[in-house]
XYZ file of C-alpha atoms in Angstrom:
303
model
C 91.812 181.665 30.162
C 92.869 179.998 33.282
C 91.987 176.527 32.459
C 93.193 176.759 28.878
C 96.784 177.960 29.995
C 97.293 175.420 33.364
C 96.451 172.321 31.006
C 99.827 172.956 28.792
C 101.742 174.031 31.942
C 100.464 170.261 33.298
C 101.095 168.470 30.482
C 105.036 169.199 29.798
C 105.901 170.308 33.597
C 104.182 168.479 35.925
C 107.131 165.537 35.741
C 110.012 168.646 35.166
C 108.534 169.581 38.483
C 108.488 166.406 40.342
C 111.649 165.060 39.143
C 113.532 168.185 39.522
C 111.537 170.251 42.213
C 110.275 168.108 44.632
C 113.417 165.395 44.230
C 115.584 168.256 44.291
C 113.830 169.626 47.941
C 114.144 165.993 49.249
C 118.085 166.229 48.379
C 119.259 169.614 49.564
C 117.266 168.982 52.509
C 118.954 166.043 53.462
C 122.317 167.138 51.768
C 121.953 170.253 54.805
C 121.453 167.718 57.589
C 117.560 169.217 57.882
C 115.473 167.520 60.067
C 113.693 164.648 58.837
C 110.040 165.347 59.538
C 111.193 168.169 56.503
C 111.568 165.215 53.946
C 108.216 163.930 55.657
C 106.574 166.506 55.129
C 107.272 166.803 51.251
C 105.395 163.243 51.057
C 102.167 164.530 51.647
C 102.956 167.674 49.157
C 104.262 165.569 46.710
C 100.268 163.905 46.886
C 98.450 166.742 46.739
C 100.299 167.996 43.504
C 99.497 164.607 42.025
C 95.788 164.719 42.876
C 95.867 168.101 41.655
C 97.016 167.341 38.206
C 95.397 164.317 37.386
C 91.738 166.671 38.049
C 93.154 169.406 36.115
C 94.638 166.584 32.848
C 93.016 163.913 33.535
C 94.159 160.964 30.658
C 90.549 158.845 32.133
C 88.494 161.080 33.886
C 86.476 158.572 35.373
C 89.556 157.011 37.234
C 89.546 159.801 39.508
C 85.752 159.225 41.352
C 86.546 156.218 43.906
C 85.353 153.053 42.948
C 84.786 151.155 45.846
C 88.182 151.416 46.619
C 89.347 154.937 47.765
C 90.159 154.013 51.594
C 91.333 150.888 50.680
C 93.781 152.928 48.591
C 94.533 155.636 51.455
C 95.214 152.679 54.547
C 97.588 151.154 51.833
C 99.609 154.262 50.963
C 99.549 154.950 54.838
C 100.920 151.528 55.443
C 103.184 151.380 53.079
C 104.857 155.468 53.555
C 105.391 153.931 56.739
C 107.316 150.662 56.595
C 109.701 152.921 53.626
C 109.931 155.644 56.539
C 110.605 153.447 58.820
C 113.172 151.200 56.689
C 115.049 154.796 56.523
C 115.311 154.848 59.941
C 116.435 151.446 60.421
C 119.055 151.630 57.664
C 122.250 153.271 60.519
C 121.557 150.302 62.368
C 122.151 147.957 59.618
C 125.252 149.664 57.934
C 126.590 149.444 61.562
C 125.854 145.540 61.189
C 126.452 144.361 57.179
C 128.492 146.526 55.314
C 131.205 144.379 53.774
C 133.206 147.946 53.344
C 132.455 151.198 53.022
C 132.750 151.408 49.173
C 130.556 154.815 49.362
C 132.090 157.834 47.244
C 131.341 160.222 50.023
C 133.787 162.882 48.127
C 131.178 162.754 44.907
C 128.431 165.858 45.104
C 125.463 165.143 46.769
C 123.267 164.891 44.227
C 125.743 162.501 42.224
C 125.390 160.096 45.424
C 121.338 160.050 45.183
C 121.400 159.150 41.736
C 123.870 156.519 42.103
C 121.787 155.543 45.000
C 118.430 155.614 42.568
C 120.431 153.711 39.574
C 121.889 150.908 42.133
C 118.268 150.814 43.690
C 116.703 150.557 40.632
C 118.210 147.496 39.263
C 117.230 145.807 42.475
C 113.684 146.177 42.347
C 113.952 146.358 38.747
C 114.739 142.114 39.005
C 112.421 141.435 42.025
C 109.627 142.695 40.232
C 110.066 141.083 37.794
C 110.822 138.021 39.434
C 106.979 138.434 40.799
C 106.201 137.467 37.598
C 108.157 134.578 37.528
C 107.597 133.053 40.644
C 104.419 132.034 42.296
C 105.316 132.473 45.770
C 106.256 136.208 44.765
C 102.969 136.662 42.495
C 100.752 135.710 45.249
C 102.174 138.839 46.619
C 102.545 141.387 44.061
C 98.641 140.444 42.622
C 97.723 143.141 45.511
C 98.684 145.739 42.702
C 97.367 143.950 40.170
C 94.317 143.925 41.278
C 93.424 147.786 40.164
C 90.561 148.740 38.034
C 91.549 152.434 37.889
C 95.243 153.858 37.407
C 95.979 156.556 39.653
C 98.847 157.841 41.873
C 98.017 156.397 44.888
C 97.715 153.066 42.600
C 101.425 153.148 43.148
C 101.347 152.540 46.883
C 98.632 150.027 46.583
C 100.913 147.239 47.324
C 101.562 144.386 49.779
C 103.165 145.683 52.292
C 105.161 142.168 52.671
C 106.428 142.727 48.441
C 106.795 146.807 49.039
C 109.403 145.064 52.161
C 110.634 142.670 49.352
C 111.414 144.992 46.885
C 112.127 147.833 48.684
C 115.010 145.308 50.343
C 116.033 143.797 46.792
C 117.018 147.811 45.894
C 118.526 149.416 48.855
C 120.323 146.162 50.579
C 123.330 146.016 48.142
C 123.695 149.634 48.692
C 123.786 149.306 52.555
C 126.470 146.447 51.774
C 128.354 149.321 50.389
C 128.118 151.818 53.129
C 125.282 153.821 52.403
C 124.826 156.882 54.246
C 121.854 157.803 55.953
C 121.159 161.045 54.528
C 121.401 159.417 51.274
C 119.656 156.743 52.399
C 116.418 159.761 52.894
C 116.701 161.391 49.794
C 116.386 157.997 48.125
C 112.892 157.455 50.195
C 111.451 160.256 48.796
C 112.388 159.438 45.549
C 111.084 156.051 45.664
C 107.668 157.738 46.720
C 107.719 160.529 44.356
C 108.154 157.851 41.292
C 105.562 155.788 42.385
C 102.854 158.913 42.071
C 104.384 159.608 38.858
C 104.439 155.877 37.455
C 100.732 155.550 37.834
C 99.565 158.847 37.495
C 95.904 160.275 35.852
C 97.568 162.974 34.675
C 97.526 163.621 30.918
C 101.976 164.839 31.069
C 103.802 164.320 28.157
C 107.633 163.841 28.562
C 108.375 162.876 24.317
C 111.079 160.751 23.605
C 112.007 159.918 27.618
C 109.325 157.829 27.480
C 111.472 155.353 26.294
C 114.163 155.384 29.180
C 112.004 156.621 32.237
C 109.864 154.610 33.309
C 106.552 156.824 33.866
C 102.533 156.459 33.109
C 103.209 156.252 29.304
C 104.836 153.209 29.378
C 103.318 151.721 32.994
C 100.228 151.587 31.914
C 101.231 148.761 29.497
C 102.330 146.678 32.456
C 99.353 146.781 33.731
C 97.413 145.084 30.858
C 95.028 142.530 32.075
C 95.941 139.602 30.529
C 98.659 136.959 31.307
C 101.738 137.617 29.582
C 101.426 140.406 28.172
C 101.567 143.002 31.236
C 105.069 140.857 31.892
C 106.444 144.310 30.238
C 107.942 147.068 31.601
C 109.319 146.570 34.977
C 111.651 149.708 36.117
C 110.960 151.575 38.521
C 112.874 154.746 37.876
C 113.946 153.646 34.137
C 113.085 151.215 31.745
C 117.108 150.160 30.920
C 116.776 147.375 32.596
C 113.749 145.901 30.232
C 115.695 147.310 27.213
C 118.027 144.667 28.380
C 116.125 141.839 29.616
C 113.922 142.386 26.506
C 110.486 142.870 28.339
C 109.880 146.785 26.845
C 106.997 147.286 25.419
C 105.353 150.402 23.512
C 101.993 150.824 21.041
C 101.704 154.755 20.662
C 97.938 154.188 19.433
C 96.833 151.709 21.918
C 94.121 153.650 24.966
C 93.564 152.259 27.836
C 90.476 151.963 29.916
C 89.049 149.887 32.952
C 87.924 147.101 30.984
C 91.612 146.128 30.249
C 93.659 146.478 33.506
C 93.472 143.970 36.451
C 94.100 140.456 36.010
C 92.020 138.443 33.042
C 92.733 135.266 35.121
C 91.031 137.018 38.459
C 88.049 139.244 38.036
C 86.978 138.913 40.673
C 89.908 139.361 43.415
C 89.329 141.315 46.962
C 88.543 144.487 46.899
C 88.902 144.974 51.264
C 91.929 145.807 52.675
C 92.155 143.410 55.026
C 91.201 140.370 52.582
C 93.931 142.171 49.567
C 96.186 141.469 53.113
C 95.440 137.705 53.248
C 94.634 136.598 49.813
C 98.187 135.763 49.170
C 97.937 133.087 51.927
C 94.531 131.544 50.394
C 94.277 128.444 48.202
C 92.537 131.298 45.966
C 95.891 133.314 46.005
C 97.454 130.654 44.068
C 98.787 132.005 40.403
C 96.346 130.937 37.343
C 97.918 131.515 33.812
C 95.461 131.996 30.936
C 95.891 132.490 27.097
C 95.233 136.322 26.124
C 93.244 136.454 23.200
C 94.859 136.640 20.071
C 93.817 140.397 19.281
C 94.384 141.428 22.718
C 98.166 140.251 22.613
C 98.349 141.572 18.276
C 97.439 145.230 20.364
C 99.245 144.874 23.378
C 102.416 144.237 21.671
C 101.764 146.694 18.613
């Protein structure tokens, strides 16, 4: 009975809990001026919820088991979360030196300020992500993220630290130029981490028609299809609004994803070790190789 109850709760309640509960707690803490340590403490709590949901209601059971990538993914997550937290720490210094004009809407309700920051950051991050699939030097760094063979929450943090820095800089720089307050930046950092967990989650949750608007796992799996060109879809971090405008939105409700469809067809033997992945973008073998996808793969991916 307990098992029968928990599955529908996760299926329909997990996303609202993370988006409204965890993000809401971050917004409340930041608005109250609470110690940043409370915000940092939300991250392991969110990761724990992510793992629990994936085990109770997995999309693909085998993706819950490490395939020689567990330690590497923990290393990536640790380094990239640290970078995210450090970036928040230096925002006051940056704001004092590069803010062009304080146009920030300080009079708005705090939650609305965070939402505005999310919308602006989403555009910068999405465009950088899009460019990373088009520009060779950026793809070298981004390819680390696309080497994954299983799709679970931690994958959202499995990025080359230089690429993580570029994406976040593109998202936050416009905000700093117009006077982003530190407390809003702190809440934003938590929402980014939560979004990455949700976007790559192995939990088989449902969000109904919102799957056409919010950039969550159902749509993001299409982005990780291994064939060049086929995975150049659904670039958004928070929303799919920019993908609709760019013409890069893709969805096929009949597709079922497996590990065989993930990774990079052009680079099936991409290095799997953490240090090797940090070095690969700077090696000759780290260059982008474009291969045409099989016709049947193209047809099924595009729906």
